[in-house]
């Protein structure tokens, strides 16, 4: 029962962050942009790096599914991460392009906005590299039935999730149109959600499922990075 409550709480925390960003950006009364292309950049990036990536990291701690199903869920969630991140990047690239603004914040006077842009490119670069590694591992283990490789893959995924949450934190700091209370609530949710996902992922052993014993997949380690 405690495990189920943890899973539900984490999902609701991640969803609450997405909900606040969606409402805050689409509502001009709250200080958002309304339904314009620029506003979809933070919405899609939050869905990508907070909701889908958070669930992808946590998927290995869901004991209700056997290991094979957790791996498939992890892969599907990360595909959603990529698709939403691509949409979020297009939204900001097109907005800057139409205004003639720099895509790398060279003309941005505020330090926090430059940090937001540069950290965003780091997150995207790591995400692309991590996705290619994850795809190669998935093909090797599931299609070729080979031995696990690149066991640091899981650790890097957690680092990218943490960087993504930090990017959301900086993004909220940049968006001064929201009220102080609204931003403080988002700051608190980001910190609590990041800790709720990463602490179990780093310090809790992955659950064992009876169906795991029947899987043809090699099990050289209990860590999600071992596949």
Coordinates of C-alpha atoms in Angstrom, one line a residue:
X1 CA 0.0 0.0 0.0
X2 CA 2.8 2.4 0.9
X3 CA 4.5 1.8 -2.5
X4 CA 1.2 2.5 -4.4
X5 CA 0.8 5.7 -2.5
X6 CA 4.3 6.7 -3.4
X7 CA 3.7 6.1 -7.1
X8 CA 0.4 8.0 -7.1
X9 CA 2.0 10.9 -5.1
X10 CA 4.9 11.2 -7.6
X11 CA 2.6 11.2 -10.6
X12 CA 0.4 13.9 -9.0
X13 CA 3.4 16.0 -8.1
X14 CA 4.7 15.9 -11.7
X15 CA 1.2 16.5 -13.1
X16 CA 0.7 19.5 -10.8
X17 CA 3.8 21.2 -12.1
X18 CA 2.6 20.6 -15.7
X19 CA -0.8 21.9 -14.8
X20 CA 0.5 25.1 -13.2
X21 CA 2.7 25.8 -16.2
X22 CA -0.1 25.1 -18.7
X23 CA -2.6 27.3 -16.9
X24 CA 0.0 30.0 -16.1
X25 CA 1.1 30.3 -19.7
X26 CA -2.3 30.1 -21.4
X27 CA -4.0 32.5 -19.0
X28 CA -3.2 36.1 -19.7
X29 CA -4.9 37.0 -16.4
X30 CA -2.2 35.1 -14.5
X31 CA 0.6 36.7 -16.6
X32 CA 0.8 34.1 -19.4
X33 CA 1.2 34.6 -23.1
X34 CA -2.1 33.2 -24.2
X35 CA -2.4 30.7 -27.0
X36 CA 0.6 31.8 -29.0
X37 CA 3.5 29.7 -30.3
X38 CA 6.1 31.0 -27.7
X39 CA 3.8 29.9 -24.9
X40 CA 4.0 26.3 -26.0
X41 CA 7.7 26.2 -25.5
X42 CA 7.6 26.0 -21.7
X43 CA 4.4 23.9 -21.8
X44 CA 5.9 21.2 -24.1
X45 CA 9.3 21.3 -22.4
X46 CA 7.7 20.9 -18.9
X47 CA 5.6 17.9 -20.2
X48 CA 8.8 16.4 -21.7
X49 CA 11.4 16.9 -18.9
X50 CA 9.1 16.9 -15.9
X51 CA 6.2 14.6 -16.6
X52 CA 7.5 12.0 -19.1
X53 CA 11.1 12.0 -18.0
X54 CA 10.1 11.8 -14.3
X55 CA 7.8 8.9 -15.0
X56 CA 10.5 7.2 -17.2
X57 CA 13.1 7.5 -14.3
X58 CA 10.5 6.2 -11.8
X59 CA 9.2 3.4 -14.0
X60 CA 11.8 1.0 -12.7
X61 CA 10.5 1.4 -9.2
X62 CA 6.9 0.2 -10.1
X63 CA 6.7 -3.3 -8.6
X64 CA 3.3 -4.0 -10.2
X65 CA 5.0 -4.7 -13.6
X66 CA 7.7 -7.3 -14.4
X67 CA 11.1 -6.1 -15.5
X68 CA 10.4 -6.6 -19.2
X69 CA 7.3 -4.4 -19.0
X70 CA 9.1 -1.8 -17.0
X71 CA 11.7 -1.6 -19.7
X72 CA 9.1 -1.2 -22.4
X73 CA 7.3 1.5 -20.4
X74 CA 10.6 3.2 -19.9
X75 CA 11.3 3.2 -23.7
X76 CA 7.8 4.5 -24.6
X77 CA 8.0 7.3 -22.0
X78 CA 11.4 8.4 -23.3
X79 CA 10.0 8.5 -26.8
X80 CA 7.3 10.9 -25.5
X81 CA 10.1 12.9 -23.9
X82 CA 11.8 13.2 -27.3
X83 CA 8.7 14.2 -29.2
X84 CA 7.6 16.8 -26.7
X85 CA 11.1 18.3 -26.5
X86 CA 11.3 18.5 -30.3
X87 CA 8.0 20.4 -30.3
X88 CA 9.1 22.7 -27.5
X89 CA 12.3 23.5 -29.2
X90 CA 10.5 24.2 -32.5
X91 CA 8.2 26.6 -30.7
X92 CA 11.1 28.7 -29.2
X93 CA 13.2 28.5 -32.4
X94 CA 10.4 29.7 -34.6
X95 CA 9.5 32.5 -32.1
X96 CA 13.1 33.7 -32.0
X97 CA 13.5 33.4 -35.8
X98 CA 10.4 35.4 -36.5
X99 CA 11.6 38.2 -34.2
X100 CA 15.2 38.1 -35.5
X101 CA 16.5 37.3 -32.0
X102 CA 19.5 35.1 -31.3
X103 CA 18.9 31.4 -30.8
X104 CA 21.8 31.4 -28.3
X105 CA 20.8 34.5 -26.2
X106 CA 23.8 36.5 -27.4
X107 CA 21.6 39.6 -27.4
X108 CA 20.0 38.8 -24.0
X109 CA 21.1 41.3 -21.2
X110 CA 19.7 39.2 -18.3
X111 CA 22.1 36.5 -16.9
X112 CA 19.3 34.2 -15.8
X113 CA 17.8 34.1 -19.3
X114 CA 21.2 33.3 -20.8
X115 CA 21.7 30.5 -18.3
X116 CA 18.2 29.2 -19.2
X117 CA 19.1 29.1 -22.9
X118 CA 22.5 27.6 -22.5
X119 CA 21.4 25.0 -19.9
X120 CA 18.5 24.1 -22.3
X121 CA 20.9 23.3 -25.1
X122 CA 23.0 21.1 -22.7
X123 CA 19.8 19.3 -21.7
X124 CA 18.8 18.7 -25.3
X125 CA 22.3 17.5 -26.3
X126 CA 22.4 15.1 -23.4
X127 CA 18.9 13.9 -24.2
X128 CA 19.7 13.1 -27.8
X129 CA 22.9 11.3 -26.8
X130 CA 21.1 9.4 -24.1
X131 CA 18.3 8.4 -26.5
X132 CA 20.7 7.0 -29.0
X133 CA 22.4 5.0 -26.3
X134 CA 19.1 3.8 -24.9
X135 CA 18.0 2.7 -28.4
X136 CA 21.2 0.7 -28.9
X137 CA 20.8 -1.0 -25.5
X138 CA 17.2 -1.8 -26.2
X139 CA 18.0 -3.4 -29.6
X140 CA 20.9 -5.3 -28.2
X141 CA 19.0 -6.8 -25.3
X142 CA 15.5 -7.2 -26.7
X143 CA 16.2 -8.0 -30.4
X144 CA 19.6 -9.6 -30.3
X145 CA 19.3 -11.0 -26.8
X146 CA 22.9 -9.8 -26.1
X147 CA 24.5 -9.0 -22.8
X148 CA 23.8 -5.6 -21.1
X149 CA 26.2 -2.8 -21.9
X150 CA 26.9 0.8 -21.0
X151 CA 25.7 0.4 -17.4
X152 CA 26.1 4.1 -16.7
X153 CA 23.1 4.8 -18.9
X154 CA 20.7 4.8 -15.9
X155 CA 22.9 7.2 -13.9
X156 CA 23.1 9.7 -16.8
X157 CA 19.3 9.6 -17.2
X158 CA 18.9 10.7 -13.6
X159 CA 21.4 13.5 -14.1
X160 CA 19.5 14.7 -17.2
X161 CA 16.2 14.6 -15.2
X162 CA 17.8 16.7 -12.5
X163 CA 19.2 19.2 -15.1
X164 CA 15.7 19.4 -16.7
X165 CA 14.2 20.2 -13.3
X166 CA 16.8 22.8 -12.7
X167 CA 16.0 24.2 -16.2
X168 CA 12.3 24.5 -15.2
X169 CA 13.4 26.2 -12.0
X170 CA 15.4 28.8 -13.9
X171 CA 12.6 29.2 -16.4
X172 CA 10.2 30.1 -13.7
X173 CA 12.7 32.5 -12.3
X174 CA 12.8 34.2 -15.7
X175 CA 9.1 34.5 -16.1
X176 CA 8.5 37.5 -13.8
X177 CA 4.9 38.1 -15.3
X178 CA 3.6 35.5 -12.8
X179 CA 2.9 36.6 -9.3
X180 CA 5.4 36.0 -6.5
X181 CA 3.1 33.4 -4.9
X182 CA 2.6 31.5 -8.1
X183 CA 6.3 31.2 -8.7
X184 CA 7.0 30.2 -5.1
X185 CA 4.4 27.5 -5.4
X186 CA 6.1 26.2 -8.6
X187 CA 9.5 26.4 -7.0
X188 CA 8.4 24.3 -4.1
X189 CA 6.7 21.7 -6.4
X190 CA 9.8 21.4 -8.5
X191 CA 12.1 20.8 -5.5
X192 CA 9.7 18.3 -3.9
X193 CA 9.0 16.4 -7.2
X194 CA 12.7 16.2 -8.0
X195 CA 13.5 14.7 -4.6
X196 CA 10.5 12.3 -4.8
X197 CA 11.7 10.9 -8.1
X198 CA 15.4 10.8 -7.5
X199 CA 15.7 9.6 -3.9
X200 CA 13.9 6.3 -4.6
X201 CA 15.7 5.9 -7.9
X202 CA 19.1 6.3 -6.3
X203 CA 18.6 4.7 -2.9
X204 CA 15.9 2.0 -3.3
X205 CA 16.6 -1.3 -4.9
X206 CA 14.4 -2.1 -8.0
X207 CA 11.4 -4.3 -7.1
X208 CA 11.5 -8.0 -7.9
X209 CA 8.5 -9.5 -9.8
X210 CA 7.7 -13.2 -10.1
X211 CA 7.6 -12.9 -13.9
X212 CA 11.2 -11.7 -13.9
X213 CA 12.3 -15.3 -13.3
X214 CA 10.7 -16.4 -16.6
X215 CA 12.3 -13.7 -18.7
X216 CA 14.9 -14.6 -21.3
X217 CA 16.6 -11.3 -20.7
X218 CA 20.0 -11.3 -18.9
X219 CA 19.9 -10.1 -15.3
X220 CA 23.5 -9.2 -14.4
X221 CA 22.4 -6.4 -12.1
X222 CA 19.4 -5.1 -10.3
X223 CA 20.1 -1.6 -11.4
X224 CA 18.1 -0.2 -14.3
X225 CA 21.3 0.9 -15.9
X226 CA 22.3 -2.7 -16.4
X227 CA 20.1 -3.3 -19.4

